[in-house]
Amino acid sequence: DTEVTQTPKHLVMGMTNKKSLKCEQHMGHRAMYWYKQKAKKPPELMFVYSYEKLSINESVPSRFSPECPNSSLLNLHLHALQPEDSALYLCASSQEGAGGGNQPQHFGDGTRLSIL
Amino acid sequence: QQQVKQSPQSLIVQKGGIPIINCAYENTAFDYFPWYQQFPGKGPALLIAIRPDVSEKKEGRFTISFNKSAKQFSLHIMDSQPGDSATYFCAASANYGGSQGNLIFGKGTKLSVKP
């Protein structure tokens, strides 16, 4: 079992739907990340939150909207997605945010998203 | 310069063999090099990591060798088992700059260990 919990595990949605992915960690980590992973590819960084503030947005389309309600929670709001957005969405956390140096990132098991 | 090049793309070994996965980088600002193991349907799990002040690190059956002058690092799995069959990703990150702490992943190596 991972210490980063993601829900739901699977999500199927139409292109006009609005849904949200949720990530939770209770390790006291202050940096949280969203990644997108296509089949047989490495994870690609989407967003980084450091001390609950968005610090990095890797030119992600606006149909993906991140939110960090508190230091333990990270959401990814989805709206009007395209079929090519089907992928495994991974959340990760690390002990320090920006300025804290390199710290190990711990990943959840992801949400498998399918866009019809 | 931000790339991490990983080889081979796939690897098949017999049980008990020692698979070796290699990675190379160009950015001399990289100073943290983790390896992740990923099973189908699961997220990447941190396996072992090294910083450039040491040339080798062992954790159980997993060893990282690091060559700072050649800008290369590799993962060795001793006495490999069928349960080690997974995809392995090397990664690197820098300790300063706008992308501080962001992981740059290699493309991955799919390892199969035959019984």
XYZ file of N, CA and C in Angstrom:
693
model
N 0.845 -1.208 0.000
C 0.000 0.000 0.000
C 0.876 1.252 0.000
N 0.514 2.226 -0.835
C 1.287 3.453 -0.882
C 0.748 4.418 0.168
N 1.579 5.399 0.531
C 1.165 6.392 1.510
C 0.511 7.594 0.844
N 0.468 7.612 -0.465
C -0.251 8.621 -1.216
C -1.474 7.923 -1.801
N -2.638 8.396 -1.407
C -3.888 7.744 -1.782
C -4.602 8.548 -2.855
N -4.958 7.888 -3.953
C -5.657 8.565 -5.037
C -7.017 7.917 -5.267
N -8.010 8.766 -5.476
C -9.358 8.292 -5.805
C -9.944 9.137 -6.932
N -10.789 8.533 -7.791
C -11.050 7.099 -7.863
C -9.886 6.364 -8.530
N -9.908 5.046 -8.505
C -8.875 4.266 -9.189
C -9.109 4.259 -10.697
N -10.356 4.254 -11.087
C -10.717 4.262 -12.500
C -11.811 5.312 -12.717
N -11.785 5.964 -13.875
C -12.806 6.952 -14.208
C -13.024 6.946 -15.709
N -14.286 6.806 -16.093
C -14.671 6.907 -17.494
C -15.594 8.117 -17.614
N -15.303 9.009 -18.511
C -16.129 10.197 -18.650
C -16.241 10.618 -20.106
N -17.350 11.281 -20.399
C -17.550 11.827 -21.722
C -16.851 13.164 -21.861
N -16.737 13.638 -23.071
C -15.987 14.868 -23.332
C -16.670 16.110 -22.760
N -17.945 16.007 -22.434
C -18.644 17.180 -21.896
C -18.767 17.140 -20.374
N -18.316 16.051 -19.765
C -18.464 15.911 -18.311
C -17.471 16.775 -17.547
N -17.825 16.986 -16.263
C -16.903 17.594 -15.292
C -16.688 16.593 -14.177
N -15.447 16.302 -13.886
C -15.114 15.379 -12.810
C -13.863 15.889 -12.092
N -13.584 15.277 -10.945
C -12.392 15.654 -10.190
C -11.636 14.425 -9.727
N -10.323 14.518 -9.744
C -9.454 13.497 -9.166
C -8.963 14.017 -7.817
N -8.808 13.078 -6.883
C -8.409 13.464 -5.537
C -7.148 12.737 -5.119
N -6.295 13.446 -4.379
C -5.053 12.869 -3.862
C -4.899 13.297 -2.416
N -4.461 12.376 -1.571
C -4.308 12.671 -0.151
C -3.025 12.035 0.380
N -2.303 12.786 1.184
C -1.118 12.231 1.855
C -1.087 12.743 3.290
N -0.630 11.884 4.193
C -0.554 12.241 5.606
C 0.853 12.036 6.124
N 1.840 12.357 5.279
C 3.238 12.223 5.669
C 3.829 13.565 6.074
N 3.006 14.618 6.065
C 3.515 15.945 6.411
C 4.323 16.579 5.300
N 4.199 16.036 4.086
C 4.938 16.590 2.949
C 4.361 17.937 2.537
N 5.245 18.846 2.091
C 4.808 20.188 1.742
C 4.813 20.460 0.246
N 5.248 19.487 -0.547
C 5.188 19.617 -2.005
C 4.344 18.482 -2.558
N 3.468 18.814 -3.494
C 2.617 17.800 -4.139
C 2.603 18.037 -5.639
N 2.484 16.947 -6.373
C 2.679 16.985 -7.819
C 1.568 16.225 -8.530
N 1.214 16.676 -9.728
C 0.395 15.895 -10.653
C 1.231 15.537 -11.864
N 1.169 14.247 -12.247
C 1.815 13.746 -13.438
C 0.778 13.064 -14.322
N 1.078 13.023 -15.614
C 0.298 12.256 -16.588
C 1.213 11.184 -17.174
N 0.707 9.950 -17.253
C 1.515 8.873 -17.803
C 0.730 8.112 -18.853
N 1.227 8.141 -20.066
C 0.659 7.343 -21.156
C 1.326 5.968 -21.138
N 0.670 5.015 -21.785
C 1.155 3.635 -21.777
C 2.585 3.554 -22.323
N 3.415 2.817 -21.610
C 4.802 2.543 -21.995
C 5.663 3.802 -22.082
N 5.244 4.852 -21.372
C 5.990 6.104 -21.340
C 6.302 6.477 -19.892
N 7.294 7.341 -19.678
C 7.535 7.798 -18.308
C 6.495 8.835 -17.890
N 6.372 9.084 -16.594
C 5.463 10.142 -16.130
C 5.923 11.509 -16.656
N 4.929 12.345 -16.991
C 5.201 13.710 -17.432
C 4.632 14.674 -16.400
N 5.448 15.584 -15.930
C 5.022 16.533 -14.910
C 3.971 17.497 -15.468
N 2.901 17.709 -14.669
C 1.865 18.674 -15.058
C 1.918 19.901 -14.146
N 1.793 19.672 -12.846
C 1.720 20.773 -11.877
C 2.534 20.431 -10.637
N 3.046 21.502 -9.994
C 3.703 21.354 -8.707
C 3.114 22.373 -7.743
N 2.728 21.896 -6.564
C 2.319 22.775 -5.476
C 3.386 22.719 -4.391
N 3.796 23.886 -3.946
C 4.780 23.988 -2.880
C 4.177 24.846 -1.776
N 4.079 24.290 -0.576
C 3.437 24.983 0.548
C 2.068 25.539 0.125
N 1.309 24.685 -0.545
C -0.084 24.948 -0.943
C -0.230 26.016 -2.011
N 0.874 26.440 -2.615
C 0.796 27.413 -3.698
C 1.307 26.785 -4.981
N 0.621 27.079 -6.094
C 1.038 26.545 -7.378
C 2.370 27.166 -7.756
N 3.376 26.330 -7.910
C 4.701 26.856 -8.244
C 5.102 26.549 -9.676
N 4.560 25.473 -10.243
C 4.907 25.108 -11.612
C 3.659 24.611 -12.345
N 3.454 25.138 -13.539
C 2.421 24.665 -14.456
C 3.144 24.413 -15.770
N 3.280 23.145 -16.128
C 4.061 22.801 -17.313
C 3.234 22.952 -18.592
N 2.720 24.162 -18.805
C 1.970 24.474 -20.026
C 0.831 23.491 -20.268
N 0.109 23.206 -19.200
C -1.000 22.258 -19.282
C -2.260 22.985 -19.759
N -3.037 22.375 -20.665
C -4.274 23.029 -21.137
C -5.209 23.363 -19.987
N -5.994 24.416 -20.168
C -6.859 24.915 -19.099
C -8.003 23.965 -18.763
N -8.208 22.943 -19.572
C -9.248 21.959 -19.230
C -8.843 21.128 -18.006
N -7.587 21.241 -17.594
C -7.102 20.657 -16.348
C -6.903 21.799 -15.345
N -7.543 21.704 -14.188
C -7.456 22.774 -13.206
C -7.085 22.193 -11.849
N -5.874 22.464 -11.353
C -5.476 21.911 -10.058
C -5.970 22.773 -8.908
N -6.052 22.138 -7.742
C -6.449 22.842 -6.525
C -5.777 22.171 -5.339
N -5.291 22.966 -4.403
C -4.672 22.413 -3.199
C -5.378 23.022 -1.980
N -6.453 22.386 -1.495
C -7.236 22.961 -0.396
C -6.459 23.078 0.917
N -5.561 22.114 1.165
C -4.689 22.179 2.341
C -3.445 21.336 2.079
N -2.577 21.280 3.053
C -1.272 20.644 2.814
C -1.364 19.144 2.588
N -2.503 18.525 2.884
C -2.641 17.071 2.723
C -3.410 16.673 1.480
N -4.094 17.629 0.870
C -5.008 17.306 -0.225
C -4.613 18.001 -1.520
N -4.816 17.293 -2.609
C -4.581 17.863 -3.937
C -5.681 17.344 -4.850
N -6.320 18.257 -5.563
C -7.374 17.881 -6.498
C -6.967 18.254 -7.913
N -7.533 17.538 -8.871
C -7.379 17.910 -10.270
C -8.765 17.907 -10.884
N -9.250 19.087 -11.237
C -10.585 19.238 -11.814
C -10.486 19.121 -13.335
N -11.397 18.322 -13.874
C -11.372 17.996 -15.303
C -12.636 18.504 -15.980
N -12.488 19.125 -17.129
C -13.659 19.634 -17.850
C -13.360 19.662 -19.345
N -14.304 19.133 -20.112
C -14.206 19.157 -21.582
C -12.916 18.505 -22.073
N -12.636 17.324 -21.540
C -11.407 16.636 -21.948
C -11.559 16.022 -23.332
N -10.409 15.721 -23.934
C -10.339 15.128 -25.253
C -9.916 13.660 -25.144
N -10.211 12.854 -26.144
C -9.809 11.437 -26.081
C -8.315 11.248 -25.817
N -7.485 12.157 -26.323
C -6.037 12.009 -26.109
C -5.617 12.275 -24.668
N -6.548 12.733 -23.853
C -6.268 12.926 -22.427
C -6.397 11.633 -21.636
N -6.847 10.571 -22.290
C -6.915 9.268 -21.618
C -5.508 8.847 -21.218
N -5.330 8.532 -19.934
C -3.996 8.223 -19.408
C -4.125 7.820 -17.944
N -2.998 7.496 -17.346
C -2.912 7.285 -15.903
C -2.450 8.604 -15.283
N -3.236 9.126 -14.345
C -2.884 10.378 -13.691
C -2.346 10.060 -12.298
N -1.113 10.464 -12.085
C -0.398 10.137 -10.863
C -0.214 11.374 -9.995
N -0.373 11.165 -8.717
C -0.076 12.199 -7.734
C 1.185 11.773 -6.984
N 1.997 12.730 -6.607
C 3.197 12.439 -5.811
C 3.360 13.519 -4.759
N 4.139 13.202 -3.743
C 4.446 14.208 -2.725
C 5.894 14.064 -2.304
N 6.456 15.173 -1.804
C 7.806 15.135 -1.254
C 7.869 16.045 -0.045
N 8.888 15.854 0.765
C 8.950 16.489 2.076
C 9.023 18.008 1.995
N 9.831 18.528 1.067
C 10.059 19.960 0.994
C 9.498 20.526 -0.286
N 9.134 21.779 -0.234
C 8.727 22.470 -1.442
C 9.913 23.161 -2.067
N 9.648 24.092 -2.951
C 10.701 24.828 -3.642
C 11.628 25.493 -2.629
N 12.921 25.404 -2.871
C 13.889 25.978 -1.951
C 14.371 24.975 -0.930
N 13.732 23.815 -0.885
C 14.093 22.807 0.106
C 15.018 21.737 -0.415
N 15.463 21.891 -1.661
C 16.396 20.903 -2.191
C 15.695 19.660 -2.681
N 16.463 18.734 -3.193
C 15.906 17.493 -3.724
C 15.478 16.566 -2.597
N 14.237 16.154 -2.673
C 13.722 15.204 -1.707
C 13.022 14.080 -2.469
N 13.010 12.864 -1.906
C 12.356 11.762 -2.613
C 10.882 12.059 -2.858
N 10.427 11.726 -4.056
C 9.013 11.858 -4.377
C 8.361 10.484 -4.247
N 7.205 10.478 -3.576
C 6.462 9.249 -3.366
C 5.165 9.325 -4.161
N 4.919 8.317 -4.970
C 3.779 8.320 -5.875
C 2.618 7.498 -5.332
N 1.406 7.921 -5.687
C 0.235 7.088 -5.514
C 0.110 6.114 -6.679
N -0.925 5.290 -6.641
C -1.131 4.298 -7.700
C -1.929 4.853 -8.889
N -2.343 6.084 -8.792
C -2.919 6.742 -9.951
C -4.401 6.515 -10.149
N -4.961 7.343 -11.012
C -6.323 7.187 -11.513
C -6.234 6.894 -12.996
N -6.815 5.767 -13.408
C -6.852 5.420 -14.830
C -8.042 6.121 -15.451
N -7.791 7.102 -16.294
C -8.845 7.930 -16.885
C -9.068 7.554 -18.345
N -10.314 7.326 -18.686
C -10.675 7.037 -20.069
C -11.712 8.056 -20.534
N -11.453 8.694 -21.648
C -12.362 9.701 -22.206
C -13.059 9.099 -23.425
N -14.380 9.086 -23.362
C -15.135 8.497 -24.465
C -15.442 9.525 -25.548
N 19.657 19.157 -23.211
C 20.514 19.023 -22.021
C 19.716 18.527 -20.806
N 18.379 18.678 -20.876
C 17.551 18.230 -19.788
C 17.236 16.751 -19.861
N 17.682 16.050 -20.886
C 17.318 14.653 -21.073
C 18.115 13.721 -20.182
N 17.480 12.589 -19.895
C 18.164 11.454 -19.281
C 17.948 10.284 -20.240
N 19.042 9.742 -20.754
C 18.956 8.669 -21.747
C 19.118 7.327 -21.059
N 18.139 6.444 -21.245
C 18.103 5.152 -20.563
C 18.163 4.022 -21.578
N 18.947 2.991 -21.235
C 19.042 1.811 -22.095
C 19.298 0.568 -21.241
N 18.894 -0.624 -21.700
C 18.130 -0.853 -22.932
C 16.644 -0.557 -22.721
N 15.883 -0.607 -23.788
C 14.443 -0.389 -23.711
C 13.753 -1.590 -23.072
N 14.289 -2.792 -23.334
C 13.755 -3.999 -22.719
C 14.896 -4.969 -22.445
N 14.648 -5.866 -21.502
C 15.710 -6.749 -21.030
C 15.087 -8.041 -20.525
N 15.612 -9.162 -20.977
C 15.146 -10.460 -20.506
C 16.328 -11.204 -19.909
N 16.172 -11.669 -18.679
C 17.230 -12.433 -18.020
C 16.618 -13.668 -17.374
N 17.475 -14.641 -17.093
C 17.039 -15.821 -16.368
C 17.094 -15.532 -14.866
N 16.279 -16.241 -14.126
C 16.288 -16.138 -12.665
C 17.719 -16.324 -12.157
N 18.120 -15.453 -11.249
C 19.478 -15.507 -10.704
C 20.476 -14.648 -11.459
N 20.090 -14.172 -12.645
C 20.972 -13.318 -13.433
C 21.078 -11.917 -12.841
N 21.954 -11.105 -13.425
C 22.185 -9.745 -12.919
C 21.872 -8.754 -14.043
N 20.612 -8.323 -14.132
C 20.309 -7.314 -15.150
C 20.955 -5.974 -14.797
N 21.405 -5.270 -15.811
C 22.025 -3.957 -15.631
C 21.316 -2.968 -16.545
N 20.863 -1.872 -15.969
C 20.181 -0.815 -16.727
C 21.024 0.448 -16.603
N 21.254 1.092 -17.738
C 22.159 2.238 -17.779
C 21.433 3.538 -18.093
N 21.915 4.610 -17.485
C 21.381 5.941 -17.778
C 22.516 6.938 -17.919
N 22.312 7.933 -18.781
C 23.313 8.965 -19.014
C 22.626 10.322 -19.044
N 23.340 11.347 -18.616
C 22.775 12.685 -18.570
C 23.823 13.695 -19.024
N 23.354 14.902 -19.364
C 24.261 15.970 -19.789
C 24.329 17.122 -18.789
N 23.203 17.372 -18.110
C 23.114 18.547 -17.248
C 23.934 18.356 -15.970
N 25.022 19.084 -15.828
C 25.887 18.938 -14.661
C 25.252 19.498 -13.392
N 24.105 20.157 -13.524
C 23.387 20.647 -12.338
C 22.602 19.542 -11.645
N 22.413 18.419 -12.321
C 21.711 17.306 -11.681
C 22.524 16.805 -10.496
N 21.856 16.625 -9.355
C 22.587 16.127 -8.189
C 21.781 15.140 -7.360
N 20.743 14.587 -7.948
C 19.943 13.576 -7.251
C 19.441 12.620 -8.304
N 19.708 11.310 -8.099
C 19.447 10.312 -9.139
C 18.693 9.129 -8.520
N 17.356 9.142 -8.611
C 16.566 8.021 -8.079
C 16.233 7.009 -9.172
N 15.944 5.812 -8.738
C 15.404 4.772 -9.608
C 14.012 4.402 -9.084
N 13.080 4.244 -10.021
C 11.723 3.852 -9.677
C 11.393 2.521 -10.346
N 10.600 1.729 -9.636
C 10.105 0.441 -10.141
C 8.595 0.558 -10.286
N 8.082 0.167 -11.432
C 6.644 0.275 -11.651
C 6.078 -1.044 -12.166
N 5.102 -1.570 -11.423
C 4.374 -2.752 -11.852
C 3.111 -2.315 -12.590
N 2.590 -3.175 -13.491
C 1.369 -2.808 -14.222
C 0.234 -2.452 -13.273
N -0.440 -1.347 -13.554
C -1.572 -0.922 -12.742
C -1.201 -0.232 -11.445
N 0.078 -0.001 -11.239
C 0.549 0.640 -10.005
C 1.333 1.900 -10.340
N 1.512 2.756 -9.333
C 2.352 3.924 -9.512
C 3.825 3.565 -9.347
N 4.716 4.446 -9.812
C 6.150 4.187 -9.613
C 6.490 4.173 -8.127
N 7.307 3.228 -7.729
C 7.750 3.122 -6.340
C 9.241 3.416 -6.271
N 9.619 4.312 -5.376
C 11.030 4.645 -5.216
C 11.791 3.416 -4.736
N 12.821 3.064 -5.499
C 13.594 1.847 -5.223
C 14.870 2.178 -4.463
N 15.631 3.090 -5.001
C 16.929 3.453 -4.460
C 17.343 4.757 -5.135
N 18.144 5.560 -4.428
C 18.572 6.838 -4.999
C 19.998 7.123 -4.568
N 20.691 7.946 -5.355
C 22.079 8.270 -5.053
C 22.331 9.740 -5.322
N 23.256 10.307 -4.576
C 23.717 11.671 -4.826
C 25.163 11.579 -5.287
N 25.680 12.587 -5.999
C 26.969 12.429 -6.681
C 28.199 12.427 -5.784
N 28.008 12.501 -4.465
C 29.178 12.456 -3.588
C 29.637 11.026 -3.282
N 28.878 10.033 -3.772
C 29.282 8.633 -3.612
C 29.262 7.950 -4.974
N 30.047 6.879 -5.115
C 30.137 6.189 -6.404
C 29.284 4.924 -6.447
N 28.832 4.475 -5.293
C 28.025 3.260 -5.271
C 27.131 3.255 -4.033
N 25.937 2.711 -4.200
C 25.014 2.571 -3.075
C 24.271 1.261 -3.222
N 24.200 0.501 -2.128
C 23.504 -0.785 -2.146
C 22.343 -0.769 -1.177
N 21.233 -1.334 -1.624
C 20.095 -1.564 -0.739
C 19.527 -2.933 -1.088
N 19.822 -3.903 -0.253
C 19.388 -5.267 -0.524
C 20.045 -5.794 -1.787
N 19.221 -6.243 -2.740
C 19.760 -6.790 -3.987
C 19.979 -5.715 -5.057
N 19.660 -4.476 -4.750
C 19.748 -3.393 -5.722
C 20.967 -2.519 -5.444
N 21.735 -2.243 -6.505
C 22.946 -1.423 -6.396
C 22.920 -0.356 -7.480
N 23.220 0.880 -7.082
C 23.446 1.945 -8.058
C 24.948 2.179 -8.143
N 25.459 2.223 -9.378
C 26.837 2.656 -9.617
C 26.784 4.011 -10.286
N 27.622 4.941 -9.823
C 27.568 6.314 -10.327
C 28.959 6.738 -10.780
N 29.046 7.240 -12.013
C 30.305 7.729 -12.565
C 30.114 9.204 -12.920
N 30.569 10.069 -12.018
C 30.319 11.494 -12.187
C 31.043 12.057 -13.409
N 32.275 11.624 -13.654
C 33.036 12.183 -14.774
C 32.418 11.787 -16.113
N 31.877 10.573 -16.180
C 31.241 10.118 -17.413
C 29.784 10.539 -17.497
N 29.241 11.082 -16.399
C 27.829 11.469 -16.315
C 26.928 10.281 -16.652
N 27.233 9.172 -15.976
C 26.454 7.949 -16.180
C 26.164 7.305 -14.830
N 25.033 6.620 -14.763
C 24.718 5.831 -13.580
C 23.921 4.606 -14.010
N 24.027 3.564 -13.217
C 23.394 2.309 -13.610
C 22.806 1.593 -12.398
N 21.822 0.755 -12.693
C 21.165 -0.065 -11.678
C 21.515 -1.524 -11.943
N 21.983 -2.211 -10.895
C 22.265 -3.636 -10.959
C 21.302 -4.349 -10.005
N 20.714 -5.450 -10.474
C 19.840 -6.238 -9.615
C 20.481 -7.603 -9.424
N 20.960 -7.858 -8.224
C 21.625 -9.120 -7.932
C 20.589 -10.230 -7.739
N 20.959 -11.460 -8.142
C 20.092 -12.621 -7.929
C 18.644 -12.296 -8.306
N 18.426 -11.871 -9.526
C 17.099 -11.413 -9.944
C 16.070 -12.536 -9.841
N 14.848 -12.143 -9.533
C 13.733 -13.061 -9.331
C 12.578 -12.700 -10.273
N 11.715 -13.666 -10.580
C 10.555 -13.346 -11.439
C 9.732 -12.174 -10.905
N 9.689 -12.015 -9.583
C 8.953 -10.914 -8.974
C 9.576 -9.550 -9.237
N 10.796 -9.525 -9.788
C 11.437 -8.250 -10.152
C 10.991 -7.776 -11.528
N 10.213 -8.608 -12.225
C 9.737 -8.242 -13.558
C 8.844 -7.006 -13.448
N 9.265 -5.915 -14.058
C 8.595 -4.622 -13.933
C 9.257 -3.664 -14.916
N 8.747 -2.441 -14.934
C 9.399 -1.387 -15.704
C 10.202 -0.522 -14.740
N 11.429 -0.238 -15.095
C 12.326 0.545 -14.249
C 12.618 1.884 -14.932
N 12.480 2.950 -14.162
C 12.774 4.288 -14.656
C 13.917 4.886 -13.845
N 14.928 5.408 -14.542
C 15.895 6.256 -13.862
C 15.387 7.695 -13.959
N 15.897 8.536 -13.109
C 15.492 9.935 -13.110
C 16.628 10.781 -12.552
N 16.507 12.084 -12.767
C 17.500 13.014 -12.235
C 16.805 14.325 -11.927
N 17.353 15.046 -10.961
C 16.828 16.382 -10.671
C 17.958 17.274 -10.197
N 17.729 18.572 -10.356
C 18.724 19.575 -9.967
C 18.291 20.231 -8.667
N 19.240 20.830 -7.987
C 18.971 21.408 -6.679
C 18.857 22.926 -6.706
N 18.763 23.515 -7.876
C 18.583 24.957 -7.923
C 17.902 25.313 -9.242
N 17.459 26.541 -9.288
C 16.833 26.994 -10.522
C 15.321 26.833 -10.477
N 14.681 27.274 -11.515
C 13.222 27.262 -11.561
C 12.617 25.881 -11.516
N 13.357 24.882 -11.924
C 12.834 23.511 -11.935
C 13.415 22.690 -10.795
N 13.793 23.359 -9.722
C 14.404 22.663 -8.595
C 13.539 21.505 -8.114
N 14.163 20.365 -8.003
C 13.471 19.203 -7.468
C 12.623 18.465 -8.487
N 12.423 19.016 -9.677
C 11.590 18.332 -10.662
C 12.345 17.165 -11.268
N 11.676 16.021 -11.320
C 12.298 14.810 -11.834
C 12.272 14.796 -13.360
N 13.415 14.505 -13.957
C 13.516 14.244 -15.394
C 13.700 12.734 -15.529
N 12.726 12.079 -16.138
C 12.730 10.617 -16.223
C 13.393 10.129 -17.503
N 14.071 8.974 -17.418
C 14.434 8.226 -18.604
C 13.193 7.574 -19.187
N 13.329 6.969 -20.366
C 12.162 6.418 -21.064
C 11.708 5.080 -20.513
N 12.497 4.474 -19.638
C 12.073 3.236 -19.001
C 12.680 1.999 -19.629
N 12.830 0.960 -18.804
C 13.306 -0.351 -19.249
C 12.345 -1.399 -18.725
N 11.788 -2.191 -19.638
C 10.904 -3.277 -19.226
C 11.743 -4.523 -18.999
N 11.787 -4.964 -17.744
C 12.579 -6.128 -17.368
C 11.685 -7.348 -17.205
N 12.079 -8.429 -17.812
C 11.411 -9.722 -17.614
C 12.432 -10.708 -17.082
N 12.121 -11.320 -15.945
C 12.979 -12.331 -15.349
C 12.300 -13.675 -15.509
N 12.917 -14.558 -16.290
C 12.321 -15.870 -16.584
C 12.658 -16.872 -15.489
N 11.676 -17.727 -15.114
C 11.918 -18.707 -14.049
C 12.987 -19.730 -14.423
